[in-house]
């Protein structure tokens, strides 16, 4: 059995008994088969010494119980690792960053506390999944759309705290967050924004409150346990309509991205758009590998000849528009018109969806994410239907400036790096995951039964972090197993920002009980050893 | 001469000499006539004991000089009060919250460091005013629009840090902030977001970086000195077109606000809209006063009769649309169509502006704010042309939920309160200053030569804070003279949020040298005495 670092079995058992008093005996888990459920199913260290595993788990049902857990943890110096629904797969799952931590499982706190149709917001607990909120809204017949990531079983709060995203106009989940309740490491509870004014009615409508706007410091960190969070929602649109644009040549990306970014910053495009190269991130062959391996990565003429020989457009982009029919049509048409200035460009209209949609229409719609319908259909892990996939994967997501030059450079540099690594790392599309940059999400496979393979994958992952950082493309989010590395690349002025994070950490959690190591932030006595 | 609290003249003079070494003799000001320039021209305590005044001012030109000032201030425990351009008029101006502070005047740091037309952003220093950035963009012929508050001589950074706003789609200035450089109290410099990655190119395009997103804690606070900040800009639109809607009856506000909020949350309306009642906040007469004074504040029928007798529409709203002509027209028309469902509604089209505009057209445009053109034409202080106005005024700005019921209640409750106070406090329009709430900005006059009047104004101001907080309408920003009071209303769980703020303060500025008292945050040794 894993124990918290430096704690005896006897002291730990005594602490667990206290936790049982706080939350009920049946909600403290220390049997190996129960604790195993909190392993990271996709761990790149599966069954190795370095795999990060929990010592126990505790599942409170109320804010008061969370407060009690914090007080007990402080008393016994037990490392606590809060999770919402524990679905942070591909970034570390439910497993703690520090082995021996007690997982604080907030799944039971799954109440949708309020949904306002008039002011288009929801207030939820951490255990509320996208499915939960979606069903609540549908069951009550409210004309609201939520924004869902892929897949939809995760927690709204957990995803927002990790700066996750979906595809609709509300896709940047952190930016839609409005007001939170936090249990601090010392067990005190506070509310941010206007939630701190006892009778204010704008907790979910005005973000800043008065004085320092602190919400952000609780994201990607370990400064408190979020027990409630508000989210801005989109009123159900009349229409959702897509537009696909393809352009034939290598250098067309310059103009394509220029138009994209201009339309985005102008508010004409208001949702996620994706950009892919059916050539650069399409099927690879010997000719392509040879071209990519040339000094400078091939000239534009060589690439154009290659694309033409394969009869593939060099670039493909997809946009989606949300709103009233005439406004959507005007935006769609304007975007088409702007793109018509690129010679050889081709368009594809739709799909188009009209609301309200019946339950059956929703269930049958193939583009669920675009419609804010949670699903597991885009689930990329191995399922009974897809036994050939790797056991798991680690996502690797970098921030790329919204310019054609950067897109070209990123696809070529990362493509070359992945090819050299030879572990089957795959590049995804480049998308406007957040508002004014692209995120390029790639994934590295992991295999439970092949330690040697996993070792190579880890080395390739670490090299990819280095290669992208050298090019100025930082990670927007980190896999739990590589957080120190990810953060170390944000090193301006002798790691001034990281050192500031630890200053905050020591102030708000002096005993360092919360999520040791998360995003490179370690308690005082573990620093440097990491 | 005012001295820093607890400091001898001799020690202070020695400290000033050190500051002179750091920034140059000519940039340290301690002569009474120089220091007087940092008085709050609108102070409600003008020439009284309690007027907050500086002991000296220091004006560095570089980040390194700011760092030196911080180190000297820490050594001598000198309270420092940073200002950007010092134009925070109506909220306290350039004067420190704690008398005897040394004003750190950042006006000389007025470089526009970068403007990207392609990615629509700017990186500026704190001394850069809206005029400065506007001129830079115009001189270089860049197709970008900035968002300006009224008036335009203030600092972009200062305004954003106070959560100020303008009227275009980029009006919520804090929400357009992207990436900053901060000099901490200990003299260290850090960069937030991807600015912490030495060669990243997305400092002004991706807000969160990796790990805790800390930018917010530097707003409305005293945790650091911001020396650089990025801002998202709007590409110059093809067209700016306005729509005015009036509705005849008292209860029409319910439907009007319902449509407004729905269109806003749906992205059809993307800029500030204002709502006013030509009746409730129009000219007052005896009949109106009598009606307002009735128990419950008058019935809807009584109000409708009153409005009809005056031949005034009860409500008036104004919207502005930005973007390509066909998209703007579609939005405009859709909004008009939605409002047509209210019986008796009337519309007014325009004004409409088309870009590009010549320099002459810009100079002559009456609606400068709407076009992102800074001006002093909406300046509400006394000018040579308006000698009848009070010497100054204090703004009082509360957050009101975006519902018709709240609008009605706010106008009536605040109107009644102001009438009872009898000091000439004036209600402004209700506007979507930020994104999903209304802000109701009122103002209280101040008179330099009339202490008794100012005493009554202060009492009225304090009562207004109490009355509005009792109704759940918090202040989004506080006047420097009433910060403790404003913050005290955000008191959930025994002031848990305020206590958290002081925990952060003690961690990041242990000697409490920065902006003591700002937003109710005091250094350890001054707490409770405030």
mmCIF file with all atom_site columns, N, CA, C and O in Angstrom, chain A residues 402-442:
data_model
loop_
_atom_site.group_PDB
_atom_site.id
_atom_site.type_symbol
_atom_site.label_atom_id
_atom_site.label_alt_id
_atom_site.label_comp_id
_atom_site.label_asym_id
_atom_site.label_entity_id
_atom_site.label_seq_id
_atom_site.pdbx_PDB_ins_code
_atom_site.Cartn_x
_atom_site.Cartn_y
_atom_site.Cartn_z
_atom_site.occupancy
_atom_site.B_iso_or_equiv
_atom_site.pdbx_formal_charge
_atom_site.auth_seq_id
_atom_site.auth_comp_id
_atom_site.auth_asym_id
_atom_site.auth_atom_id
_atom_site.pdbx_PDB_model_num
ATOM 1   N N  . UNK A 1 402 ? -1.363  32.991 -34.472 1.00 0.00 ? 402 UNK A N  1
ATOM 2   C CA . UNK A 1 402 ? -2.324  32.896 -35.561 1.00 0.00 ? 402 UNK A CA 1
ATOM 3   C C  . UNK A 1 402 ? -1.790  33.598 -36.812 1.00 0.00 ? 402 UNK A C  1
ATOM 4   O O  . UNK A 1 402 ? -2.307  34.622 -37.241 1.00 0.00 ? 402 UNK A O  1
ATOM 5   N N  . UNK A 1 403 ? -0.729  33.009 -37.371 1.00 0.00 ? 403 UNK A N  1
ATOM 6   C CA . UNK A 1 403 ? -0.202  33.484 -38.649 1.00 0.00 ? 403 UNK A CA 1
ATOM 7   C C  . UNK A 1 403 ? 0.137   32.265 -39.500 1.00 0.00 ? 403 UNK A C  1
ATOM 8   O O  . UNK A 1 403 ? 0.480   31.200 -38.967 1.00 0.00 ? 403 UNK A O  1
ATOM 9   N N  . UNK A 1 404 ? 0.052   32.439 -40.811 1.00 0.00 ? 404 UNK A N  1
ATOM 10  C CA . UNK A 1 404 ? 0.347   31.346 -41.722 1.00 0.00 ? 404 UNK A CA 1
ATOM 11  C C  . UNK A 1 404 ? 1.777   30.850 -41.594 1.00 0.00 ? 404 UNK A C  1
ATOM 12  O O  . UNK A 1 404 ? 2.041   29.649 -41.663 1.00 0.00 ? 404 UNK A O  1
ATOM 13  N N  . UNK A 1 405 ? 2.705   31.780 -41.381 1.00 0.00 ? 405 UNK A N  1
ATOM 14  C CA . UNK A 1 405 ? 4.107   31.386 -41.244 1.00 0.00 ? 405 UNK A CA 1
ATOM 15  C C  . UNK A 1 405 ? 4.307   30.455 -40.056 1.00 0.00 ? 405 UNK A C  1
ATOM 16  O O  . UNK A 1 405 ? 5.019   29.467 -40.135 1.00 0.00 ? 405 UNK A O  1
ATOM 17  N N  . UNK A 1 406 ? 3.638   30.794 -38.944 1.00 0.00 ? 406 UNK A N  1
ATOM 18  C CA . UNK A 1 406 ? 3.787   29.939 -37.760 1.00 0.00 ? 406 UNK A CA 1
ATOM 19  C C  . UNK A 1 406 ? 3.116   28.580 -37.946 1.00 0.00 ? 406 UNK A C  1
ATOM 20  O O  . UNK A 1 406 ? 3.621   27.567 -37.475 1.00 0.00 ? 406 UNK A O  1
ATOM 21  N N  . UNK A 1 407 ? 1.977   28.576 -38.628 1.00 0.00 ? 407 UNK A N  1
ATOM 22  C CA . UNK A 1 407 ? 1.299   27.304 -38.882 1.00 0.00 ? 407 UNK A CA 1
ATOM 23  C C  . UNK A 1 407 ? 2.197   26.393 -39.709 1.00 0.00 ? 407 UNK A C  1
ATOM 24  O O  . UNK A 1 407 ? 2.404   25.219 -39.377 1.00 0.00 ? 407 UNK A O  1
ATOM 25  N N  . UNK A 1 408 ? 2.761   26.945 -40.776 1.00 0.00 ? 408 UNK A N  1
ATOM 26  C CA . UNK A 1 408 ? 3.668   26.164 -41.625 1.00 0.00 ? 408 UNK A CA 1
ATOM 27  C C  . UNK A 1 408 ? 4.847   25.639 -40.830 1.00 0.00 ? 408 UNK A C  1
ATOM 28  O O  . UNK A 1 408 ? 5.183   24.449 -40.879 1.00 0.00 ? 408 UNK A O  1
ATOM 29  N N  . UNK A 1 409 ? 5.454   26.538 -40.057 1.00 0.00 ? 409 UNK A N  1
ATOM 30  C CA . UNK A 1 409 ? 6.633   26.149 -39.288 1.00 0.00 ? 409 UNK A CA 1
ATOM 31  C C  . UNK A 1 409 ? 6.274   25.066 -38.282 1.00 0.00 ? 409 UNK A C  1
ATOM 32  O O  . UNK A 1 409 ? 6.989   24.071 -38.136 1.00 0.00 ? 409 UNK A O  1
ATOM 33  N N  . UNK A 1 410 ? 5.119   25.244 -37.594 1.00 0.00 ? 410 UNK A N  1
ATOM 34  C CA . UNK A 1 410 ? 4.744   24.279 -36.549 1.00 0.00 ? 410 UNK A CA 1
ATOM 35  C C  . UNK A 1 410 ? 4.489   22.902 -37.161 1.00 0.00 ? 410 UNK A C  1
ATOM 36  O O  . UNK A 1 410 ? 4.977   21.883 -36.660 1.00 0.00 ? 410 UNK A O  1
ATOM 37  N N  . UNK A 1 411 ? 3.740   22.863 -38.265 1.00 0.00 ? 411 UNK A N  1
ATOM 38  C CA . UNK A 1 411 ? 3.439   21.565 -38.865 1.00 0.00 ? 411 UNK A CA 1
ATOM 39  C C  . UNK A 1 411 ? 4.715   20.878 -39.336 1.00 0.00 ? 411 UNK A C  1
ATOM 40  O O  . UNK A 1 411 ? 4.892   19.668 -39.162 1.00 0.00 ? 411 UNK A O  1
ATOM 41  N N  . UNK A 1 412 ? 5.623   21.664 -39.917 1.00 0.00 ? 412 UNK A N  1
ATOM 42  C CA . UNK A 1 412 ? 6.851   21.047 -40.432 1.00 0.00 ? 412 UNK A CA 1
ATOM 43  C C  . UNK A 1 412 ? 7.796   20.630 -39.318 1.00 0.00 ? 412 UNK A C  1
ATOM 44  O O  . UNK A 1 412 ? 8.300   19.511 -39.310 1.00 0.00 ? 412 UNK A O  1
ATOM 45  N N  . UNK A 1 413 ? 8.020   21.534 -38.359 1.00 0.00 ? 413 UNK A N  1
ATOM 46  C CA . UNK A 1 413 ? 8.968   21.224 -37.275 1.00 0.00 ? 413 UNK A CA 1
ATOM 47  C C  . UNK A 1 413 ? 8.460   20.051 -36.445 1.00 0.00 ? 413 UNK A C  1
ATOM 48  O O  . UNK A 1 413 ? 9.193   19.101 -36.160 1.00 0.00 ? 413 UNK A O  1
ATOM 49  N N  . UNK A 1 414 ? 7.185   20.121 -36.074 1.00 0.00 ? 414 UNK A N  1
ATOM 50  C CA . UNK A 1 414 ? 6.643   19.055 -35.223 1.00 0.00 ? 414 UNK A CA 1
ATOM 51  C C  . UNK A 1 414 ? 6.514   17.756 -36.025 1.00 0.00 ? 414 UNK A C  1
ATOM 52  O O  . UNK A 1 414 ? 6.824   16.667 -35.536 1.00 0.00 ? 414 UNK A O  1
ATOM 53  N N  . UNK A 1 415 ? 6.087   17.866 -37.281 1.00 0.00 ? 415 UNK A N  1
ATOM 54  C CA . UNK A 1 415 ? 5.981   16.682 -38.130 1.00 0.00 ? 415 UNK A CA 1
ATOM 55  C C  . UNK A 1 415 ? 7.328   15.977 -38.247 1.00 0.00 ? 415 UNK A C  1
ATOM 56  O O  . UNK A 1 415 ? 7.433   14.752 -38.111 1.00 0.00 ? 415 UNK A O  1
ATOM 57  N N  . UNK A 1 416 ? 8.377   16.766 -38.456 1.00 0.00 ? 416 UNK A N  1
ATOM 58  C CA . UNK A 1 416 ? 9.719   16.205 -38.586 1.00 0.00 ? 416 UNK A CA 1
ATOM 59  C C  . UNK A 1 416 ? 10.143  15.546 -37.269 1.00 0.00 ? 416 UNK A C  1
ATOM 60  O O  . UNK A 1 416 ? 10.670  14.438 -37.260 1.00 0.00 ? 416 UNK A O  1
ATOM 61  N N  . UNK A 1 417 ? 9.854   16.239 -36.179 1.00 0.00 ? 417 UNK A N  1
ATOM 62  C CA . UNK A 1 417 ? 10.235  15.708 -34.870 1.00 0.00 ? 417 UNK A CA 1
ATOM 63  C C  . UNK A 1 417 ? 9.517   14.388 -34.573 1.00 0.00 ? 417 UNK A C  1
ATOM 64  O O  . UNK A 1 417 ? 10.129  13.430 -34.110 1.00 0.00 ? 417 UNK A O  1
ATOM 65  N N  . UNK A 1 418 ? 8.218   14.362 -34.857 1.00 0.00 ? 418 UNK A N  1
ATOM 66  C CA . UNK A 1 418 ? 7.455   13.133 -34.601 1.00 0.00 ? 418 UNK A CA 1
ATOM 67  C C  . UNK A 1 418 ? 7.947   11.985 -35.468 1.00 0.00 ? 418 UNK A C  1
ATOM 68  O O  . UNK A 1 418 ? 8.041   10.839 -35.026 1.00 0.00 ? 418 UNK A O  1
ATOM 69  N N  . UNK A 1 419 ? 8.235   12.299 -36.741 1.00 0.00 ? 419 UNK A N  1
ATOM 70  C CA . UNK A 1 419 ? 8.699   11.246 -37.641 1.00 0.00 ? 419 UNK A CA 1
ATOM 71  C C  . UNK A 1 419 ? 10.009  10.654 -37.126 1.00 0.00 ? 419 UNK A C  1
ATOM 72  O O  . UNK A 1 419 ? 10.190  9.431  -37.095 1.00 0.00 ? 419 UNK A O  1
ATOM 73  N N  . UNK A 1 420 ? 10.905  11.539 -36.644 1.00 0.00 ? 420 UNK A N  1
ATOM 74  C CA . UNK A 1 420 ? 12.196  11.076 -36.145 1.00 0.00 ? 420 UNK A CA 1
ATOM 75  C C  . UNK A 1 420 ? 12.037  10.226 -34.892 1.00 0.00 ? 420 UNK A C  1
ATOM 76  O O  . UNK A 1 420 ? 12.785  9.279  -34.667 1.00 0.00 ? 420 UNK A O  1
ATOM 77  N N  . UNK A 1 421 ? 11.043  10.587 -34.057 1.00 0.00 ? 421 UNK A N  1
ATOM 78  C CA . UNK A 1 421 ? 10.857  9.868  -32.789 1.00 0.00 ? 421 UNK A CA 1
ATOM 79  C C  . UNK A 1 421 ? 10.382  8.432  -33.029 1.00 0.00 ? 421 UNK A C  1
ATOM 80  O O  . UNK A 1 421 ? 10.738  7.525  -32.281 1.00 0.00 ? 421 UNK A O  1
ATOM 81  N N  . UNK A 1 422 ? 9.567   8.247  -34.057 1.00 0.00 ? 422 UNK A N  1
ATOM 82  C CA . UNK A 1 422 ? 9.161   6.892  -34.423 1.00 0.00 ? 422 UNK A CA 1
ATOM 83  C C  . UNK A 1 422 ? 8.343   6.140  -33.394 1.00 0.00 ? 422 UNK A C  1
ATOM 84  O O  . UNK A 1 422 ? 8.419   4.916  -33.300 1.00 0.00 ? 422 UNK A O  1
ATOM 85  N N  . UNK A 1 423 ? 7.555   6.852  -32.581 1.00 0.00 ? 423 UNK A N  1
ATOM 86  C CA . UNK A 1 423 ? 6.721   6.152  -31.602 1.00 0.00 ? 423 UNK A CA 1
ATOM 87  C C  . UNK A 1 423 ? 5.236   6.281  -31.924 1.00 0.00 ? 423 UNK A C  1
ATOM 88  O O  . UNK A 1 423 ? 4.381   5.970  -31.103 1.00 0.00 ? 423 UNK A O  1
ATOM 89  N N  . UNK A 1 424 ? 4.937   6.764  -33.125 1.00 0.00 ? 424 UNK A N  1
ATOM 90  C CA . UNK A 1 424 ? 3.534   6.859  -33.528 1.00 0.00 ? 424 UNK A CA 1
ATOM 91  C C  . UNK A 1 424 ? 2.813   8.072  -32.978 1.00 0.00 ? 424 UNK A C  1
ATOM 92  O O  . UNK A 1 424 ? 1.581   8.068  -32.863 1.00 0.00 ? 424 UNK A O  1
ATOM 93  N N  . UNK A 1 425 ? 3.553   9.137  -32.610 1.00 0.00 ? 425 UNK A N  1
ATOM 94  C CA . UNK A 1 425 ? 2.904   10.383 -32.176 1.00 0.00 ? 425 UNK A CA 1
ATOM 95  C C  . UNK A 1 425 ? 2.153   10.973 -33.359 1.00 0.00 ? 425 UNK A C  1
ATOM 96  O O  . UNK A 1 425 ? 2.649   10.939 -34.494 1.00 0.00 ? 425 UNK A O  1
ATOM 97  N N  . UNK A 1 426 ? 0.938   11.456 -33.113 1.00 0.00 ? 426 UNK A N  1
ATOM 98  C CA . UNK A 1 426 ? 0.110   11.970 -34.209 1.00 0.00 ? 426 UNK A CA 1
ATOM 99  C C  . UNK A 1 426 ? -0.261  13.423 -34.000 1.00 0.00 ? 426 UNK A C  1
ATOM 100 O O  . UNK A 1 426 ? -0.705  13.806 -32.920 1.00 0.00 ? 426 UNK A O  1
ATOM 101 N N  . UNK A 1 427 ? -0.129  14.212 -35.062 1.00 0.00 ? 427 UNK A N  1
ATOM 102 C CA . UNK A 1 427 ? -0.558  15.605 -35.014 1.00 0.00 ? 427 UNK A CA 1
ATOM 103 C C  . UNK A 1 427 ? -2.039  15.706 -35.322 1.00 0.00 ? 427 UNK A C  1
ATOM 104 O O  . UNK A 1 427 ? -2.531  15.026 -36.236 1.00 0.00 ? 427 UNK A O  1
ATOM 105 N N  . UNK A 1 428 ? -2.746  16.542 -34.593 1.00 0.00 ? 428 UNK A N  1
ATOM 106 C CA . UNK A 1 428 ? -4.147  16.797 -34.905 1.00 0.00 ? 428 UNK A CA 1
ATOM 107 C C  . UNK A 1 428 ? -4.272  18.046 -35.748 1.00 0.00 ? 428 UNK A C  1
ATOM 108 O O  . UNK A 1 428 ? -3.290  18.526 -36.329 1.00 0.00 ? 428 UNK A O  1
ATOM 109 N N  . UNK A 1 429 ? -5.487  18.567 -35.830 1.00 0.00 ? 429 UNK A N  1
ATOM 110 C CA . UNK A 1 429 ? -5.668  19.812 -36.560 1.00 0.00 ? 429 UNK A CA 1
ATOM 111 C C  . UNK A 1 429 ? -5.196  20.974 -35.691 1.00 0.00 ? 429 UNK A C  1
ATOM 112 O O  . UNK A 1 429 ? -4.984  20.839 -34.498 1.00 0.00 ? 429 UNK A O  1
ATOM 113 N N  . UNK A 1 430 ? -5.083  22.107 -36.342 1.00 0.00 ? 430 UNK A N  1
ATOM 114 C CA . UNK A 1 430 ? -4.728  23.344 -35.652 1.00 0.00 ? 430 UNK A CA 1
ATOM 115 C C  . UNK A 1 430 ? -6.043  24.079 -35.464 1.00 0.00 ? 430 UNK A C  1
ATOM 116 O O  . UNK A 1 430 ? -6.768  24.306 -36.432 1.00 0.00 ? 430 UNK A O  1
ATOM 117 N N  . UNK A 1 431 ? -6.405  24.404 -34.219 1.00 0.00 ? 431 UNK A N  1
ATOM 118 C CA . UNK A 1 431 ? -7.711  25.048 -34.061 1.00 0.00 ? 431 UNK A CA 1
ATOM 119 C C  . UNK A 1 431 ? -7.670  26.236 -33.121 1.00 0.00 ? 431 UNK A C  1
ATOM 120 O O  . UNK A 1 431 ? -6.783  26.361 -32.282 1.00 0.00 ? 431 UNK A O  1
ATOM 121 N N  . UNK A 1 432 ? -8.657  27.099 -33.291 1.00 0.00 ? 432 UNK A N  1
ATOM 122 C CA . UNK A 1 432 ? -8.766  28.295 -32.453 1.00 0.00 ? 432 UNK A CA 1
ATOM 123 C C  . UNK A 1 432 ? -9.472  27.888 -31.176 1.00 0.00 ? 432 UNK A C  1
ATOM 124 O O  . UNK A 1 432 ? -10.566 28.323 -30.872 1.00 0.00 ? 432 UNK A O  1
ATOM 125 N N  . UNK A 1 433 ? -8.800  27.025 -30.443 1.00 0.00 ? 433 UNK A N  1
ATOM 126 C CA . UNK A 1 433 ? -9.292  26.465 -29.203 1.00 0.00 ? 433 UNK A CA 1
ATOM 127 C C  . UNK A 1 433 ? -9.659  27.587 -28.243 1.00 0.00 ? 433 UNK A C  1
ATOM 128 O O  . UNK A 1 433 ? -10.710 27.585 -27.622 1.00 0.00 ? 433 UNK A O  1
ATOM 129 N N  . UNK A 1 434 ? -8.761  28.526 -28.090 1.00 0.00 ? 434 UNK A N  1
ATOM 130 C CA . UNK A 1 434 ? -9.040  29.716 -27.310 1.00 0.00 ? 434 UNK A CA 1
ATOM 131 C C  . UNK A 1 434 ? -9.297  30.829 -28.319 1.00 0.00 ? 434 UNK A C  1
ATOM 132 O O  . UNK A 1 434 ? -9.674  30.551 -29.448 1.00 0.00 ? 434 UNK A O  1
ATOM 133 N N  . UNK A 1 435 ? -9.127  32.065 -27.955 1.00 0.00 ? 435 UNK A N  1
ATOM 134 C CA . UNK A 1 435 ? -9.697  33.098 -28.807 1.00 0.00 ? 435 UNK A CA 1
ATOM 135 C C  . UNK A 1 435 ? -8.782  33.676 -29.875 1.00 0.00 ? 435 UNK A C  1
ATOM 136 O O  . UNK A 1 435 ? -9.224  33.990 -30.969 1.00 0.00 ? 435 UNK A O  1
ATOM 137 N N  . UNK A 1 436 ? -7.501  33.863 -29.583 1.00 0.00 ? 436 UNK A N  1
ATOM 138 C CA . UNK A 1 436 ? -6.662  34.572 -30.542 1.00 0.00 ? 436 UNK A CA 1
ATOM 139 C C  . UNK A 1 436 ? -5.355  33.857 -30.882 1.00 0.00 ? 436 UNK A C  1
ATOM 140 O O  . UNK A 1 436 ? -4.415  34.460 -31.385 1.00 0.00 ? 436 UNK A O  1
ATOM 141 N N  . UNK A 1 437 ? -5.297  32.578 -30.543 1.00 0.00 ? 437 UNK A N  1
ATOM 142 C CA . UNK A 1 437 ? -4.148  31.766 -30.970 1.00 0.00 ? 437 UNK A CA 1
ATOM 143 C C  . UNK A 1 437 ? -4.677  30.441 -31.487 1.00 0.00 ? 437 UNK A C  1
ATOM 144 O O  . UNK A 1 437 ? -5.835  30.090 -31.274 1.00 0.00 ? 437 UNK A O  1
ATOM 145 N N  . UNK A 1 438 ? -3.826  29.709 -32.148 1.00 0.00 ? 438 UNK A N  1
ATOM 146 C CA . UNK A 1 438 ? -4.137  28.325 -32.472 1.00 0.00 ? 438 UNK A CA 1
ATOM 147 C C  . UNK A 1 438 ? -3.592  27.425 -31.369 1.00 0.00 ? 438 UNK A C  1
ATOM 148 O O  . UNK A 1 438 ? -2.595  27.762 -30.726 1.00 0.00 ? 438 UNK A O  1
ATOM 149 N N  . UNK A 1 439 ? -4.259  26.319 -31.168 1.00 0.00 ? 439 UNK A N  1
ATOM 150 C CA . UNK A 1 439 ? -3.672  25.253 -30.367 1.00 0.00 ? 439 UNK A CA 1
ATOM 151 C C  . UNK A 1 439 ? -3.490  24.061 -31.311 1.00 0.00 ? 439 UNK A C  1
ATOM 152 O O  . UNK A 1 439 ? -4.410  23.697 -32.046 1.00 0.00 ? 439 UNK A O  1
ATOM 153 N N  . UNK A 1 440 ? -2.294  23.521 -31.303 1.00 0.00 ? 440 UNK A N  1
ATOM 154 C CA . UNK A 1 440 ? -2.025  22.300 -32.069 1.00 0.00 ? 440 UNK A CA 1
ATOM 155 C C  . UNK A 1 440 ? -1.955  21.151 -31.066 1.00 0.00 ? 440 UNK A C  1
ATOM 156 O O  . UNK A 1 440 ? -1.034  21.086 -30.253 1.00 0.00 ? 440 UNK A O  1
ATOM 157 N N  . UNK A 1 441 ? -2.975  20.296 -31.108 1.00 0.00 ? 441 UNK A N  1
ATOM 158 C CA . UNK A 1 441 ? -3.005  19.166 -30.176 1.00 0.00 ? 441 UNK A CA 1
ATOM 159 C C  . UNK A 1 441 ? -2.485  17.914 -30.860 1.00 0.00 ? 441 UNK A C  1
ATOM 160 O O  . UNK A 1 441 ? -3.013  17.494 -31.888 1.00 0.00 ? 441 UNK A O  1
ATOM 161 N N  . UNK A 1 442 ? -1.453  17.344 -30.266 1.00 0.00 ? 442 UNK A N  1
ATOM 162 C CA . UNK A 1 442 ? -0.929  16.084 -30.780 1.00 0.00 ? 442 UNK A CA 1
ATOM 163 C C  . UNK A 1 442 ? -1.112  15.024 -29.709 1.00 0.00 ? 442 UNK A C  1
ATOM 164 O O  . UNK A 1 442 ? -1.426  15.342 -28.570 1.00 0.00 ? 442 UNK A O  1
#
